[in-house]
Amino acid sequence: LSLTPWDFVEKTLGFQIAGSMHSQPTKPHTVEPLQRIFIVVPHWFILLLCLPLPLIWLRRFRRQRYRLRHGLCLKCGYDLRSSPEKCPECGAIPPPRAPTAAIVPTPAAKP
């Protein structure tokens, strides 16, 4: 028992190609054949094709969030602690940072 390459693709991976021939009347007393081809694609293949886009988005989102939290330039990743107004590497102006709230101790209540 030997498998052809197409048998391997069909039985193992789940792809299929099927076709059918039909007759369709076009004019009186004439019939032209109509051929239909069906291609079956497994779900995992569609997922594999669509997966790179969300992964690219997630990578960019995480990089931007990391750079914003650590005081880096959002475009090039240069450390902006010494020059927070403008990036000396690429010239980008960083978004304004929200001021951090200072923790003020409250006096203890007197009994």
mmCIF file of C-alpha atoms in Angstrom:
data_model
loop_
_atom_site.group_PDB
_atom_site.id
_atom_site.type_symbol
_atom_site.label_atom_id
_atom_site.label_comp_id
_atom_site.label_asym_id
_atom_site.label_seq_id
_atom_site.Cartn_x
_atom_site.Cartn_y
_atom_site.Cartn_z
ATOM 1 C CA LEU A 1 0.000 0.000 0.000
ATOM 2 C CA SER A 2 1.646 3.216 -1.098
ATOM 3 C CA LEU A 3 0.274 6.704 -0.639
ATOM 4 C CA THR A 4 0.552 9.277 -3.363
ATOM 5 C CA PRO A 5 1.458 12.805 -2.286
ATOM 6 C CA TRP A 6 -2.161 13.894 -2.733
ATOM 7 C CA ASP A 7 -3.407 10.992 -0.576
ATOM 8 C CA PHE A 8 -1.101 12.177 2.190
ATOM 9 C CA VAL A 9 -2.423 15.759 1.925
ATOM 10 C CA GLU A 10 -6.037 14.611 1.868
ATOM 11 C CA LYS A 11 -5.928 11.972 4.610
ATOM 12 C CA THR A 12 -3.412 13.561 6.977
ATOM 13 C CA LEU A 13 -3.816 17.322 6.599
ATOM 14 C CA GLY A 14 -7.525 17.504 5.751
ATOM 15 C CA PHE A 15 -7.530 19.260 2.365
ATOM 16 C CA GLN A 16 -9.883 17.998 -0.338
ATOM 17 C CA ILE A 17 -10.749 18.919 -3.892
ATOM 18 C CA ALA A 18 -13.949 17.635 -5.426
ATOM 19 C CA GLY A 19 -15.625 18.364 -8.698
ATOM 20 C CA SER A 20 -18.831 17.586 -10.474
ATOM 21 C CA MET A 21 -20.155 17.914 -13.962
ATOM 22 C CA HIS A 22 -23.716 19.081 -14.569
ATOM 23 C CA SER A 23 -25.663 19.785 -17.698
ATOM 24 C CA GLN A 24 -27.349 23.119 -18.043
ATOM 25 C CA PRO A 25 -29.716 23.923 -20.875
ATOM 26 C CA THR A 26 -28.749 27.191 -22.544
ATOM 27 C CA LYS A 27 -30.665 27.252 -25.801
ATOM 28 C CA PRO A 28 -33.442 25.056 -27.022
ATOM 29 C CA HIS A 29 -32.143 21.599 -27.876
ATOM 30 C CA THR A 30 -28.567 22.322 -26.660
ATOM 31 C CA VAL A 31 -26.948 21.438 -23.368
ATOM 32 C CA GLU A 32 -23.616 22.828 -22.205
ATOM 33 C CA PRO A 33 -21.699 21.135 -19.415
ATOM 34 C CA LEU A 34 -21.244 23.080 -16.207
ATOM 35 C CA GLN A 35 -18.283 22.113 -14.070
ATOM 36 C CA ARG A 36 -18.075 22.886 -10.344
ATOM 37 C CA ILE A 37 -14.986 22.502 -8.229
ATOM 38 C CA PHE A 38 -15.135 22.421 -4.439
ATOM 39 C CA ILE A 39 -12.087 23.010 -2.283
ATOM 40 C CA VAL A 40 -12.249 21.933 1.360
ATOM 41 C CA VAL A 41 -9.801 23.706 3.667
ATOM 42 C CA PRO A 42 -9.421 22.647 7.316
ATOM 43 C CA HIS A 43 -10.019 25.140 10.121
ATOM 44 C CA TRP A 44 -6.450 24.932 11.390
ATOM 45 C CA PHE A 45 -5.163 26.206 8.029
ATOM 46 C CA ILE A 46 -7.421 29.285 8.106
ATOM 47 C CA LEU A 47 -6.311 29.957 11.683
ATOM 48 C CA LEU A 48 -2.685 29.626 10.630
ATOM 49 C CA LEU A 49 -3.205 32.192 7.860
ATOM 50 C CA CYS A 50 -4.979 34.687 10.146
ATOM 51 C CA LEU A 51 -2.788 34.302 13.245
ATOM 52 C CA PRO A 52 0.141 36.582 12.276
ATOM 53 C CA LEU A 53 -1.933 39.789 12.291
ATOM 54 C CA PRO A 54 -3.065 39.600 15.946
ATOM 55 C CA LEU A 55 0.435 38.512 16.968
ATOM 56 C CA ILE A 56 1.980 41.536 15.262
ATOM 57 C CA TRP A 57 -0.574 43.825 16.927
ATOM 58 C CA LEU A 58 0.088 42.272 20.349
ATOM 59 C CA ARG A 59 3.838 42.651 19.951
ATOM 60 C CA ARG A 60 3.515 46.337 19.022
ATOM 61 C CA PHE A 61 1.080 46.993 21.860
ATOM 62 C CA ARG A 62 3.354 45.391 24.443
ATOM 63 C CA ARG A 63 6.426 47.251 23.122
ATOM 64 C CA GLN A 64 4.624 50.606 23.290
ATOM 65 C CA ARG A 65 3.356 49.899 26.798
ATOM 66 C CA TYR A 66 6.846 48.889 27.976
ATOM 67 C CA ARG A 67 8.430 51.997 26.483
ATOM 68 C CA LEU A 68 5.784 54.264 27.999
ATOM 69 C CA ARG A 69 6.149 52.747 31.477
ATOM 70 C CA HIS A 70 9.944 52.898 31.474
ATOM 71 C CA GLY A 71 10.319 56.439 30.124
ATOM 72 C CA LEU A 72 11.600 55.447 26.694
ATOM 73 C CA CYS A 73 10.911 57.075 23.345
ATOM 74 C CA LEU A 74 7.863 55.482 21.741
ATOM 75 C CA LYS A 75 9.423 55.554 18.264
ATOM 76 C CA CYS A 76 13.024 54.434 18.766
ATOM 77 C CA GLY A 77 13.256 53.260 22.393
ATOM 78 C CA TYR A 78 15.874 55.833 23.483
ATOM 79 C CA ASP A 79 16.076 56.520 27.242
ATOM 80 C CA LEU A 80 14.367 59.883 27.880
ATOM 81 C CA ARG A 81 15.251 60.355 31.553
ATOM 82 C CA SER A 82 17.880 62.972 30.760
ATOM 83 C CA SER A 83 15.855 64.779 28.081
ATOM 84 C CA PRO A 84 12.104 64.319 28.709
ATOM 85 C CA GLU A 85 11.000 67.151 26.357
ATOM 86 C CA LYS A 86 12.278 65.680 23.075
ATOM 87 C CA CYS A 87 14.072 62.527 21.964
ATOM 88 C CA PRO A 88 17.664 63.404 20.971
ATOM 89 C CA GLU A 89 17.872 60.252 18.838
ATOM 90 C CA CYS A 90 14.860 60.619 16.508
ATOM 91 C CA GLY A 91 13.359 64.017 17.436
ATOM 92 C CA ALA A 92 9.975 62.664 18.542
ATOM 93 C CA ILE A 93 8.103 64.528 21.247
ATOM 94 C CA PRO A 94 6.891 62.104 23.937
ATOM 95 C CA PRO A 95 3.334 62.274 25.250
ATOM 96 C CA PRO A 96 2.937 64.136 28.530
ATOM 97 C CA ARG A 97 3.258 61.890 31.546
ATOM 98 C CA ALA A 98 0.648 62.015 34.263
ATOM 99 C CA PRO A 99 2.066 63.311 37.531
ATOM 100 C CA THR A 100 2.462 60.644 40.164
ATOM 101 C CA ALA A 101 0.486 61.229 43.329
ATOM 102 C CA ALA A 102 2.581 61.650 46.443
ATOM 103 C CA ILE A 103 1.615 59.505 49.380
ATOM 104 C CA VAL A 104 0.947 61.750 52.366
ATOM 105 C CA PRO A 105 0.647 60.049 55.734
ATOM 106 C CA THR A 106 -2.558 60.872 57.560
ATOM 107 C CA PRO A 107 -2.354 61.688 61.243
ATOM 108 C CA ALA A 108 -3.569 58.987 63.573
ATOM 109 C CA ALA A 109 -6.970 59.543 65.134
ATOM 110 C CA LYS A 110 -6.906 60.483 68.808
ATOM 111 C CA PRO A 111 -8.965 58.278 71.107
#
